[in-house]
Amino acid sequence: MPSDDDPPVELEARLADQETFEPSAEFVSQANVSDPAIYDEFEQNWPECWERAADLLSWDQEYDTVLDDGDEPFYEWFTGGELNASANCLDRHVEEGRGDELAIQWEGELGDTREFTYEELLGEVEEFAAVLRELGVAEDDVVTLYLPMIPELPIAMLACARIGAPHSVVFAGFSADALATRMNAADSDHLVTCDGYYRRGDALDHKEKADEGLESVDGDTTTVVVDRLGDELEHSLGENQYDYDELLAEQEGASVDPVSRDAEDMLFLMYTSGTTGEPKGVKHTTGGYLSYAAWTSHAVLDVEPDDTYWCAADIGWITGHSYIVYGPLALGTTSVMYEGTPDYPEKDRLWELVEDYGVDIFYTAPTAIRAFMKWGQDYPKEHDLSSLRLLGTVGEPINPRAWKWYYTHVGGEECPIVDTWWQTETGGMMITTLPGIGTMKPGSAGPPLPGIDARIVDSGGDEVEAGDAGYLTVDNPWPGMLRTLYNNDERFLEEYWREYSDPDADEWVYFPEDGAKIDSDGYITILGRVDDVINVSGHRLGTMEIESAIVGTEGVAEAAVVGGDHDLKGEAVYAYVIVEDDYEGSDDLRERIVEGVEEAIGPIARPEEVVFTPELPKTRSGKIMRRLLEDLASGNDLGDTSTLRNPDVVDDIAAQVGDD
Ligand code: WT7
């Protein structure tokens, strides 16, 4: 740790010019992966190299084929193999005599704690699996889980996996409408939710939101309600609604054998935002996804069974699926779960948890690091963080200053940092340094992982020169990739494969819709989304979804939503709104617009600013100039506006942005 005599400014200055960092010899000597030959091994032995990932799992039936590419781009992995995800995350550790080791270390926002050993977790999962069966959940039925960060969420996920029922987790911060849209899209008749949870010390009513959503769900839903808040919040059960504890008590001691699933059977669905208004149901499978989550947890996060590992994300997003639940539990480590916000009751809450539990590995998002930075170094300094050996970030680009702050004030200049690029669709990490091998370059994620063939190309698909910006593409498939969009193969092809593939030549190229640049040493710097998706605090929001919520507000004629730079959130939502003739751009309308967005999506999509304008800047051909609106929101230079049909409107808008 830096000594107290080091004034912060000098410390920054000392590191300001340092462009590369090396992992310590101590870290390298204990790392799960430390031989650089792994890159060549994977390349020369592709796709069989992926057996290394599959070998981290226990299979009921060995697979025949590593990769079946008979129907590109509908790739299949480890075909012929059979396994169960919950057995891999629980039973085998218990069978190996590790049943009394901690699987989940949970802490509530108010400081209440719950711990589950592998044996205890297995018991709960079996009981809840029996509950689900009793309620009529059959193999392949989609069960929706609308739960906050409480242990019942991973328990329900693993119980679903045990009986072969795919789960679809809906982030608890999403609105009632968002829940209904996702349940309808997945034809899901089963819901697990709860009465409420704590946020900044307040008891939030979650059941009310779930009930409101259920009103718009087609068909009959069976609902299980977890009682998180006890007497703190009264709730009643309606028709077809059951109390979690009561159902569990009826199944006390139940044993439910894990169902053998085909490697390619669906493990879960995860809805994510895309360019159009409808969220995309990303389908992940049992063998490929689980082996990839386990492999990347092993190789990148350096997870070992005796670690206390903490990914401070929400399980409602893919990060939590892969790196709170499936990856770490498959490897038999202790995964820490925290219910609340990082600044409650004080801004040192996370560091207190690191110290109390002796966390070894800590994985979070740049937006959180920027907040820590703003709060100041005294908060981490108050705690003993010497248990940490590795740090990670995910979700958005991290600027070098935030990287160095994290490295210094959290990692004590001793922990390597992995800046991991990936997506809901990729299932797991794709571009990052391996912590026991790679030189770190703050701001640049690093080279593609072994076996991942990422390239930066121009709009024609040709690789760009080192240093130039282009589009990120991935040439080879990998086990953790999405298999399709649920019930929508056509959109799957359209969204990810149309742009750069050449089907006639049998060349299939995955397009993640990110811009990037590559250095001469092969390090990739991610520049951000190139589609109409905004990345707010590491969370993906579709501009179309927000626009349609705004246009649904009475008095609004037209709206354009863009992302603008934001110090803490990375990007924030800016809404440009044209009002109907009989209405005025009033504070009241502004409030109704914000409420409308919160109702349609959730508070995370709340516009930072709502700017009323008589017109939107349009090209002569009538297209909205989104780039210009983004520059206005970010306070950037506007450059040439002469191609606009209505250049005056720009000054008008510029005068308003940042005014209130
Ligand atoms: C988008 C995916 C991966 C889990 C969290 C988000 C951006 C992700 C990084 C990174 C720069 C990043 C990309 C990507 N992104 N990680 N390390 N550096 N950008 O998952 O909601 O599917 O969003 O997040 O733009 O496409 P997601």
XYZ file of C-alpha atoms and ligand atoms in Angstrom:
687
model
C 0.000 0.000 0.000
C 1.198 3.563 -0.597
C 2.595 5.173 2.507
C 0.724 7.999 4.133
C 3.500 10.436 3.251
C 2.786 10.047 -0.450
C 0.586 12.961 -1.374
C -2.018 11.754 -3.861
C -0.975 14.199 -6.544
C 2.622 13.006 -6.568
C 1.515 9.435 -6.670
C -0.574 10.095 -9.749
C 2.344 11.939 -11.301
C 4.704 9.048 -10.683
C 2.375 6.637 -12.448
C 0.939 9.089 -14.958
C 3.481 8.341 -17.649
C 3.814 4.652 -17.005
C 2.216 2.899 -19.959
C 2.769 -0.738 -19.125
C 2.651 -2.807 -15.968
C 3.867 -6.332 -15.263
C 2.377 -8.880 -12.898
C 4.574 -9.546 -9.872
C 6.749 -12.653 -9.783
C 4.782 -13.715 -6.745
C 1.509 -13.617 -8.642
C 2.948 -15.386 -11.670
C 4.421 -18.197 -9.605
C 1.022 -19.152 -8.214
C -1.129 -18.367 -11.286
C -3.366 -21.059 -12.793
C -2.012 -20.166 -16.218
C 1.480 -18.728 -16.565
C 3.048 -20.298 -19.653
C 2.766 -18.046 -22.737
C 2.894 -21.180 -24.900
C -0.835 -21.511 -24.244
C -1.579 -19.077 -27.100
C 0.224 -21.247 -29.646
C -1.131 -24.444 -28.191
C -4.681 -23.234 -28.661
C -4.028 -21.935 -32.139
C -2.335 -25.079 -33.384
C -4.792 -27.404 -31.796
C -8.028 -25.603 -32.545
C -10.841 -26.582 -31.935
C -9.611 -29.558 -29.849
C -7.916 -27.050 -27.521
C -11.374 -26.460 -26.065
C -11.247 -29.895 -24.480
C -9.298 -28.090 -21.786
C -12.440 -26.176 -20.896
C -14.638 -29.269 -21.064
C -12.163 -31.123 -18.832
C -12.949 -28.733 -15.994
C -16.414 -30.313 -15.822
C -17.770 -33.724 -14.891
C -19.706 -35.329 -17.705
C -22.374 -38.027 -17.298
C -21.642 -39.027 -20.842
C -18.449 -38.109 -22.701
C -18.967 -35.998 -25.838
C -18.098 -37.370 -29.302
C -17.281 -34.160 -31.107
C -15.714 -30.950 -29.823
C -17.200 -28.703 -32.498
C -19.934 -29.543 -34.959
C -19.928 -26.861 -37.661
C -22.225 -28.685 -40.062
C -24.828 -25.922 -40.040
C -22.952 -22.636 -39.725
C -23.374 -20.321 -37.904
C -25.522 -22.598 -35.739
C -22.468 -24.149 -34.148
C -22.745 -26.986 -31.666
C -20.160 -27.832 -29.016
C -19.308 -31.062 -27.229
C -22.082 -32.894 -29.029
C -23.074 -36.289 -27.737
C -22.002 -35.221 -24.262
C -24.372 -35.141 -21.310
C -24.069 -33.298 -18.030
C -25.955 -31.349 -15.425
C -24.924 -27.828 -14.432
C -26.115 -28.029 -10.821
C -24.301 -31.348 -10.322
C -21.155 -29.672 -11.632
C -21.594 -26.694 -9.323
C -22.588 -28.692 -6.214
C -22.725 -32.499 -6.029
C -19.250 -33.209 -7.291
C -17.640 -30.906 -4.716
C -19.618 -32.615 -1.954
C -18.683 -36.040 -3.336
C -15.037 -34.983 -3.279
C -15.344 -34.375 0.459
C -15.527 -30.608 0.240
C -19.164 -30.345 1.353
C -18.330 -28.290 4.432
C -16.495 -25.582 2.512
C -18.321 -22.338 1.854
C -20.058 -21.943 -1.487
C -21.881 -18.672 -0.897
C -21.007 -15.969 1.581
C -23.902 -13.527 1.521
C -24.256 -10.172 3.228
C -27.385 -8.031 3.288
C -27.318 -4.295 3.057
C -28.032 -3.899 6.766
C -25.184 -6.220 7.712
C -27.171 -9.434 8.170
C -25.284 -12.458 6.877
C -26.085 -15.909 5.505
C -23.596 -18.592 4.635
C -24.057 -21.774 2.653
C -21.548 -24.594 2.546
C -21.610 -26.699 -0.605
C -23.553 -29.336 1.261
C -26.104 -26.837 2.571
C -26.483 -25.218 -0.826
C -27.028 -28.609 -2.420
C -29.728 -29.353 0.165
C -31.567 -26.092 -0.549
C -31.267 -26.580 -4.276
C -32.662 -30.101 -4.092
C -35.581 -28.937 -1.976
C -36.389 -26.087 -4.321
C -36.002 -28.374 -7.331
C -38.613 -30.616 -5.691
C -40.846 -27.549 -5.185
C -40.587 -26.603 -8.843
C -41.471 -30.129 -9.931
C -44.413 -30.196 -7.540
C -45.662 -26.960 -9.107
C -45.610 -28.660 -12.476
C -42.386 -27.327 -13.943
C -41.246 -29.847 -16.549
C -37.917 -30.211 -18.334
C -37.465 -27.376 -20.880
C -40.115 -25.106 -19.295
C -38.738 -21.585 -18.912
C -38.863 -20.310 -15.319
C -38.584 -16.553 -14.842
C -36.616 -15.370 -11.818
C -37.333 -11.776 -10.841
C -35.203 -11.550 -7.733
C -32.672 -9.140 -6.242
C -29.284 -10.149 -4.801
C -30.476 -12.671 -2.214
C -29.286 -16.304 -1.918
C -32.621 -17.601 -3.228
C -31.632 -16.306 -6.675
C -28.648 -18.636 -7.213
C -30.579 -21.366 -5.387
C -33.464 -21.030 -7.844
C -31.093 -20.902 -10.819
C -29.368 -24.116 -9.755
C -32.700 -25.773 -8.930
C -33.905 -24.993 -12.461
C -30.665 -26.349 -13.889
C -31.063 -29.498 -11.812
C -34.394 -30.421 -13.380
C -33.465 -29.155 -16.843
C -35.756 -26.121 -16.793
C -34.034 -23.111 -18.376
C -34.174 -19.957 -16.269
C -34.690 -16.446 -17.472
C -33.482 -13.984 -14.847
C -34.967 -10.505 -15.093
C -32.900 -7.823 -13.318
C -34.838 -6.728 -10.208
C -34.311 -3.067 -11.130
C -36.289 -3.543 -14.320
C -39.886 -2.362 -14.375
C -43.148 -4.301 -14.327
C -43.499 -3.759 -18.083
C -40.015 -5.107 -18.742
C -40.844 -8.220 -16.689
C -44.057 -8.825 -18.646
C -42.341 -8.357 -22.028
C -39.695 -10.929 -21.119
C -42.150 -13.451 -19.664
C -44.336 -13.232 -22.748
C -41.404 -13.487 -25.134
C -40.182 -16.643 -23.381
C -43.687 -18.156 -22.955
C -42.834 -18.511 -19.308
C -45.618 -19.718 -16.983
C -43.563 -19.789 -13.803
C -42.210 -16.913 -11.783
C -40.079 -16.739 -8.658
C -39.986 -13.334 -7.005
C -39.929 -11.803 -3.513
C -41.720 -9.349 -1.261
C -38.993 -6.738 -1.363
C -35.390 -5.856 -0.568
C -33.238 -3.095 0.843
C -31.813 -0.215 -1.111
C -29.931 2.482 0.787
C -31.629 1.354 3.964
C -35.167 1.580 2.552
C -37.372 -1.459 2.164
C -38.432 -1.537 -1.502
C -41.671 -3.214 -2.451
C -40.827 -5.672 -5.199
C -43.965 -7.820 -5.051
C -46.102 -4.870 -6.081
C -44.004 -4.468 -9.226
C -44.151 -8.200 -9.961
C -47.947 -8.232 -9.559
C -48.297 -5.248 -11.836
C -46.185 -7.017 -14.451
C -48.215 -10.216 -14.112
C -51.346 -8.321 -15.148
C -49.859 -8.045 -18.642
C -48.586 -11.613 -18.854
C -50.501 -13.912 -21.196
C -51.680 -17.200 -19.762
C -51.729 -18.366 -16.151
C -48.625 -17.911 -14.086
C -47.659 -19.847 -11.001
C -45.692 -17.574 -8.683
C -43.421 -18.370 -5.751
C -42.729 -15.472 -3.392
C -39.620 -15.351 -1.207
C -40.138 -13.479 2.068
C -36.989 -11.354 2.224
C -38.291 -8.587 4.470
C -40.401 -10.407 7.077
C -42.489 -7.986 9.107
C -40.802 -4.998 7.540
C -43.142 -5.206 4.561
C -46.567 -6.803 4.577
C -47.540 -8.630 1.432
C -50.395 -10.906 0.511
C -50.506 -13.866 -1.829
C -52.994 -13.909 -4.668
C -54.344 -16.794 -6.666
C -51.648 -19.214 -7.821
C -49.105 -17.512 -5.581
C -47.191 -19.486 -2.969
C -44.856 -18.742 -0.122
C -41.309 -19.966 -0.757
C -40.643 -21.071 2.832
C -43.893 -23.000 3.105
C -43.265 -24.872 -0.129
C -39.691 -25.577 0.896
C -40.803 -26.919 4.288
C -43.081 -29.383 2.505
C -40.053 -30.715 0.638
C -37.684 -30.825 3.588
C -34.877 -33.264 2.997
C -36.074 -34.007 -0.553
C -33.536 -35.503 -2.840
C -33.779 -34.725 -6.520
C -31.386 -36.372 -8.908
C -29.800 -34.040 -11.441
C -31.236 -34.590 -14.927
C -28.642 -35.451 -17.564
C -28.867 -32.754 -20.180
C -27.465 -32.837 -23.680
C -24.489 -30.512 -23.984
C -26.516 -28.410 -26.413
C -29.670 -28.242 -24.257
C -30.546 -24.749 -23.139
C -29.266 -23.788 -19.684
C -30.782 -20.319 -19.651
C -32.121 -17.353 -21.531
C -30.965 -13.828 -20.874
C -32.733 -10.890 -22.426
C -30.590 -7.990 -23.564
C -31.128 -4.756 -25.461
C -30.503 -4.431 -29.149
C -31.042 -1.893 -31.874
C -34.769 -2.459 -32.228
C -37.349 -2.084 -29.472
C -37.783 -5.790 -28.659
C -35.222 -7.229 -26.238
C -33.254 -10.187 -27.568
C -33.517 -13.567 -25.829
C -29.924 -14.783 -25.828
C -29.831 -18.582 -25.599
C -26.982 -20.294 -23.726
C -26.404 -24.017 -23.522
C -25.349 -26.416 -20.818
C -22.023 -27.843 -22.039
C -20.528 -24.969 -23.998
C -21.554 -22.144 -21.691
C -20.655 -23.897 -18.456
C -17.264 -25.060 -19.670
C -16.484 -21.577 -20.973
C -17.567 -19.869 -17.720
C -15.437 -22.340 -15.759
C -12.436 -22.043 -18.103
C -12.358 -18.251 -18.072
C -12.859 -18.179 -14.274
C -9.858 -20.493 -14.029
C -7.580 -18.858 -16.599
C -8.486 -15.170 -16.273
C -9.840 -14.754 -12.744
C -7.338 -17.289 -11.434
C -10.041 -18.816 -9.242
C -9.064 -21.735 -7.031
C -11.204 -23.680 -4.571
C -9.723 -22.090 -1.460
C -10.241 -18.529 -2.679
C -12.777 -16.058 -1.394
C -13.813 -14.538 -4.619
C -16.065 -11.528 -5.115
C -17.692 -10.322 -8.271
C -19.579 -7.200 -7.204
C -22.086 -7.337 -10.055
C -25.784 -8.165 -9.991
C -26.845 -11.675 -10.959
C -29.577 -9.999 -13.038
C -26.924 -9.384 -15.700
C -24.720 -11.863 -17.540
C -21.676 -10.923 -15.424
C -23.389 -12.318 -12.358
C -24.547 -15.465 -14.157
C -21.068 -16.364 -15.390
C -18.906 -14.962 -12.617
C -20.955 -15.032 -9.406
C -22.819 -18.272 -9.985
C -21.735 -20.704 -12.694
C -17.978 -20.150 -13.158
C -16.917 -19.855 -9.504
C -19.257 -22.581 -8.215
C -18.193 -24.971 -10.980
C -14.652 -24.467 -9.684
C -15.753 -25.013 -6.083
C -14.663 -21.672 -4.643
C -16.394 -19.335 -2.164
C -18.440 -16.727 -4.013
C -19.324 -13.556 -2.097
C -22.719 -11.944 -2.690
C -23.683 -8.497 -1.439
C -27.252 -7.243 -1.539
C -26.826 -3.514 -1.493
C -25.186 -0.366 -2.745
C -21.462 0.392 -2.344
C -22.027 3.587 -0.346
C -24.431 2.349 2.283
C -24.162 3.082 5.128
C -20.738 4.537 4.261
C -18.582 4.828 1.194
C -16.178 2.209 2.502
C -18.760 -0.578 2.484
C -17.058 -2.678 -0.182
C -13.638 -2.359 1.433
C -15.149 -3.365 4.746
C -16.442 -6.535 3.066
C -13.070 -7.238 1.420
C -11.398 -6.938 4.818
C -14.022 -8.903 6.778
C -14.075 -11.875 4.421
C -10.464 -11.735 3.287
C -11.430 -11.433 -0.376
C -8.650 -12.595 -2.738
C -10.101 -11.689 -6.104
C -12.312 -8.693 -6.783
C -14.153 -8.043 -10.047
C -16.192 -4.885 -10.687
C -17.088 -2.278 -13.317
C -15.307 0.946 -14.328
C -18.371 2.976 -13.333
C -17.884 1.780 -9.743
C -14.166 2.555 -9.877
C -14.899 6.093 -11.071
C -17.241 6.524 -8.090
C -14.566 5.190 -5.672
C -12.126 7.658 -7.188
C -14.504 10.525 -6.673
C -15.085 9.520 -3.047
C -11.346 9.495 -2.470
C -8.547 7.191 -1.430
C -9.228 7.500 2.296
C -12.057 4.963 2.121
C -9.973 2.044 0.866
C -7.089 3.223 3.016
C -9.129 2.705 6.183
C -9.142 -1.033 5.531
C -6.690 -3.862 5.285
C -6.963 -4.955 1.666
C -3.829 -7.070 1.688
C -5.807 -10.277 1.081
C -6.391 -9.168 -2.533
C -4.234 -10.763 -5.220
C -6.127 -10.004 -8.444
C -8.493 -7.279 -9.647
C -10.771 -7.215 -12.662
C -13.060 -4.861 -14.544
C -15.850 -5.388 -17.045
C -18.678 -3.649 -18.822
C -17.221 -0.570 -20.462
C -13.891 0.942 -21.372
C -11.765 1.945 -18.369
C -9.766 5.127 -18.744
C -6.073 4.858 -17.759
C -6.510 7.214 -14.806
C -9.228 5.077 -13.252
C -7.155 1.957 -13.996
C -4.151 3.413 -12.174
C -6.270 4.542 -9.245
C -7.686 1.025 -8.898
C -4.200 -0.464 -9.229
C -2.759 1.821 -6.579
C -5.453 2.408 -4.007
C -7.237 -0.929 -4.109
C -4.529 -3.271 -5.350
C -1.664 -1.673 -3.429
C 0.408 -1.790 -6.634
C 0.634 -5.544 -6.215
C -2.402 -6.984 -7.933
C -2.603 -7.454 -11.673
C -5.774 -6.038 -13.258
C -7.682 -7.880 -15.963
C -9.779 -5.571 -18.163
C -12.172 -8.089 -19.644
C -14.147 -7.413 -22.809
C -17.143 -9.618 -23.474
C -20.917 -9.525 -23.873
C -24.137 -11.223 -22.872
C -23.884 -13.049 -26.182
C -20.329 -14.323 -25.739
C -21.192 -16.041 -22.434
C -17.765 -15.289 -21.013
C -14.620 -13.218 -21.404
C -13.079 -12.868 -24.858
C -10.442 -10.136 -24.829
C -8.190 -9.573 -21.828
C -4.674 -10.216 -20.685
C -4.053 -13.444 -18.814
C -2.988 -12.166 -15.398
C -0.082 -14.561 -14.989
C 1.298 -13.856 -18.449
C 0.475 -10.562 -20.018
C 1.906 -7.101 -19.759
C -0.946 -4.775 -18.797
C -1.607 -1.578 -20.706
C -4.133 0.623 -18.887
C -7.029 1.495 -21.174
C -6.445 -1.420 -23.496
C -8.272 -4.680 -22.749
C -5.433 -6.762 -24.177
C -5.058 -9.554 -26.711
C -7.862 -11.996 -27.486
C -7.836 -15.011 -25.165
C -6.165 -18.191 -26.438
C -8.414 -19.773 -29.063
C -10.304 -16.541 -29.769
C -9.729 -15.085 -33.216
C -10.680 -11.414 -32.826
C -9.795 -8.980 -35.570
C -10.342 -5.294 -36.236
C -11.657 -4.670 -39.721
C -12.866 -1.772 -41.855
C -16.398 -1.543 -43.192
C -15.399 -3.785 -46.106
C -14.160 -6.505 -43.750
C -10.431 -5.988 -44.377
C -8.137 -5.836 -41.374
C -7.094 -2.299 -40.460
C -3.524 -1.137 -39.880
C -2.189 -1.105 -36.349
C -3.326 2.075 -34.621
C -6.388 2.564 -36.813
C -9.930 2.296 -35.580
C -12.332 -0.201 -37.063
C -14.941 -2.779 -36.166
C -14.356 -5.679 -33.838
C -15.118 -9.095 -35.336
C -14.554 -12.689 -34.234
C -13.638 -15.261 -36.869
C -13.840 -18.562 -35.051
C -16.669 -19.842 -32.879
C -16.056 -20.555 -29.175
C -17.907 -22.804 -26.700
C -19.589 -20.023 -24.671
C -21.193 -18.279 -27.632
C -24.931 -17.776 -27.857
C -26.600 -20.408 -29.998
C -29.435 -18.270 -31.279
C -31.983 -15.673 -30.214
C -34.902 -17.471 -28.638
C -37.523 -18.320 -31.245
C -35.815 -16.010 -33.703
C -33.055 -17.573 -35.816
C -33.613 -14.921 -38.451
C -32.803 -12.059 -36.098
C -29.802 -14.023 -34.801
C -28.403 -14.183 -38.339
C -29.283 -10.574 -39.011
C -27.832 -9.093 -35.833
C -24.549 -10.947 -35.569
C -23.631 -12.618 -38.857
C -25.005 -10.652 -41.816
C -22.497 -7.810 -41.682
C -19.164 -9.539 -42.260
C -19.868 -13.142 -43.246
C -19.678 -14.505 -46.757
C -22.096 -17.445 -46.710
C -21.300 -18.376 -50.330
C -17.665 -18.866 -49.394
C -18.700 -20.532 -46.136
C -17.007 -17.814 -44.147
C -18.769 -16.902 -40.960
C -17.739 -13.878 -38.948
C -19.352 -12.823 -35.671
C -19.974 -9.092 -35.312
C -20.418 -7.890 -31.703
C -21.303 -4.332 -32.785
C -18.376 -2.689 -31.042
C -15.748 -0.373 -32.471
C -12.104 -1.000 -31.552
C -8.502 -0.355 -32.464
C -5.530 -2.653 -32.388
C -1.902 -1.881 -31.560
C 1.087 -3.407 -33.317
C 1.498 -5.822 -30.389
C -2.032 -7.132 -30.923
C -3.565 -5.349 -27.924
C -7.148 -4.297 -28.529
C -8.699 -1.105 -27.215
C -12.475 -1.140 -27.233
C -14.019 2.115 -28.412
C -17.686 1.376 -27.682
C -20.898 0.366 -29.383
C -21.461 1.178 -33.012
C -25.180 0.368 -32.923
C -27.956 2.328 -31.223
C -27.172 0.922 -27.822
C -26.124 3.089 -24.878
C -23.841 1.763 -22.166
C -24.981 3.328 -18.889
C -22.843 2.268 -15.924
C -21.916 -0.910 -17.767
C -25.540 -1.725 -18.563
C -26.837 -1.963 -22.046
C -29.898 0.056 -23.019
C -31.479 0.277 -26.450
C -32.230 3.816 -27.644
C -35.316 2.545 -29.478
C -36.776 1.073 -26.281
C -36.346 4.407 -24.504
C -37.672 6.378 -27.472
C -40.807 4.318 -27.664
C -41.402 4.861 -23.937
C -41.037 8.621 -24.424
C -43.252 8.772 -27.483
C -45.872 6.932 -25.434
C -46.091 9.944 -23.072
C -49.081 12.190 -23.677
C -48.017 15.407 -25.397
C -44.888 14.020 -27.068
C -44.748 14.059 -30.857
C -41.259 12.768 -31.573
C -38.155 11.810 -29.628
C -34.528 10.932 -30.261
C -32.421 9.358 -27.553
C -28.622 9.215 -27.596
C -25.787 8.506 -25.187
C -23.663 11.417 -24.008
C -20.408 11.246 -22.028
C -20.873 11.121 -18.286
C -18.140 11.309 -15.632
C -19.452 8.486 -13.485
C -21.823 6.481 -15.651
C -19.601 6.422 -18.720
C -22.598 7.271 -20.830
C -25.901 8.815 -19.838
C -29.258 8.973 -21.592
C -30.063 12.255 -23.341
C -33.543 12.702 -24.757
C -34.426 15.294 -27.393
C -38.152 15.752 -27.532
C -40.573 17.516 -29.861
C -43.890 18.301 -28.193
C -47.299 18.169 -29.817
C -48.843 21.455 -30.908
C -51.251 21.804 -28.002
C -48.589 21.089 -25.415
C -45.704 22.953 -23.892
C -42.226 21.742 -22.997
C -42.949 22.191 -19.295
C -41.380 20.750 -16.159
C -44.524 18.727 -15.721
C -44.118 17.112 -19.126
C -40.449 16.505 -18.412
C -41.415 14.707 -15.212
C -43.999 12.582 -16.997
C -41.425 11.616 -19.620
C -38.954 10.503 -16.972
C -41.678 8.556 -15.171
C -42.712 6.938 -18.447
C -39.159 5.712 -19.061
C -38.877 4.355 -15.523
C -42.158 2.539 -15.951
C -41.253 1.029 -19.301
C -37.709 -0.021 -18.454
C -36.539 0.969 -14.986
C -34.660 3.722 -13.144
C -31.361 2.864 -14.889
C -32.801 4.203 -18.143
C -33.781 7.535 -16.560
C -32.803 10.385 -18.890
C -30.045 12.639 -17.592
C -31.583 15.504 -19.527
C -34.771 16.010 -21.484
C -34.253 18.747 -24.052
C -37.339 20.195 -25.751
C -36.737 21.286 -29.279
C -38.991 22.421 -32.122
C -37.086 20.185 -34.555
C -34.453 17.466 -34.607
C -31.315 18.033 -36.662
C -31.862 16.150 -39.900
C -29.866 15.540 -43.028
C -31.262 16.688 -46.359
C -32.502 13.173 -46.899
C -34.432 13.404 -43.634
C -32.326 11.178 -41.367
C -31.862 12.268 -37.759
C -28.203 13.202 -37.196
C -27.618 11.108 -34.105
C -23.887 11.704 -34.098
C -24.547 15.425 -33.764
C -26.967 14.876 -30.898
C -24.332 12.727 -29.182
C -21.745 15.473 -29.592
C -24.183 18.016 -28.204
C -24.849 15.791 -25.189
C -21.138 15.210 -24.615
C -20.202 18.862 -25.092
C -17.949 17.985 -28.034
C -16.997 20.117 -30.973
C -19.737 19.872 -33.546
C -17.644 20.087 -36.670
C -19.368 20.649 -39.975
C -23.130 21.086 -39.734
C -23.598 22.422 -43.252
C -25.067 19.189 -44.562
C -28.064 19.714 -42.303
C -31.417 20.666 -43.633
C -32.026 22.745 -40.513
C -28.675 23.980 -39.087
C -30.329 26.612 -36.844
C -31.858 23.999 -34.619
C -28.384 23.008 -33.453
C -27.693 26.368 -31.754
C -31.075 26.205 -30.196
C -30.401 22.795 -28.672
C -26.815 23.653 -27.703
C -28.113 26.582 -25.686
C -30.295 24.236 -23.653
C -28.043 21.236 -23.025
C -26.395 21.402 -19.642
C -28.474 24.447 -18.719
C -30.714 23.038 -16.050
C -21.009 -4.467 -24.150
C -21.698 -5.727 -23.699
C -19.828 -8.365 -20.393
C -20.671 -8.213 -19.254
C -21.170 -6.830 -18.996
C -21.843 -6.154 -20.149
C -19.156 -3.227 -23.491
C -18.009 -4.903 -21.990
C -15.997 -4.080 -21.862
C -14.630 -3.725 -21.642
C -14.935 -1.914 -23.087
C -16.766 -3.259 -22.718
C -19.079 -3.492 -24.979
C -19.923 -4.738 -25.145
N -18.019 -3.794 -22.765
N -16.799 -5.077 -21.440
N -13.831 -4.437 -20.829
N -14.149 -2.637 -22.281
N -16.230 -2.177 -23.331
O -22.529 -7.054 -20.986
O -24.674 -5.836 -21.374
O -23.906 -7.618 -22.949
O -22.759 -5.396 -22.850
O -20.357 -3.857 -23.047
O -19.632 -2.420 -25.672
O -20.435 -4.908 -26.450
P -23.539 -6.517 -22.051
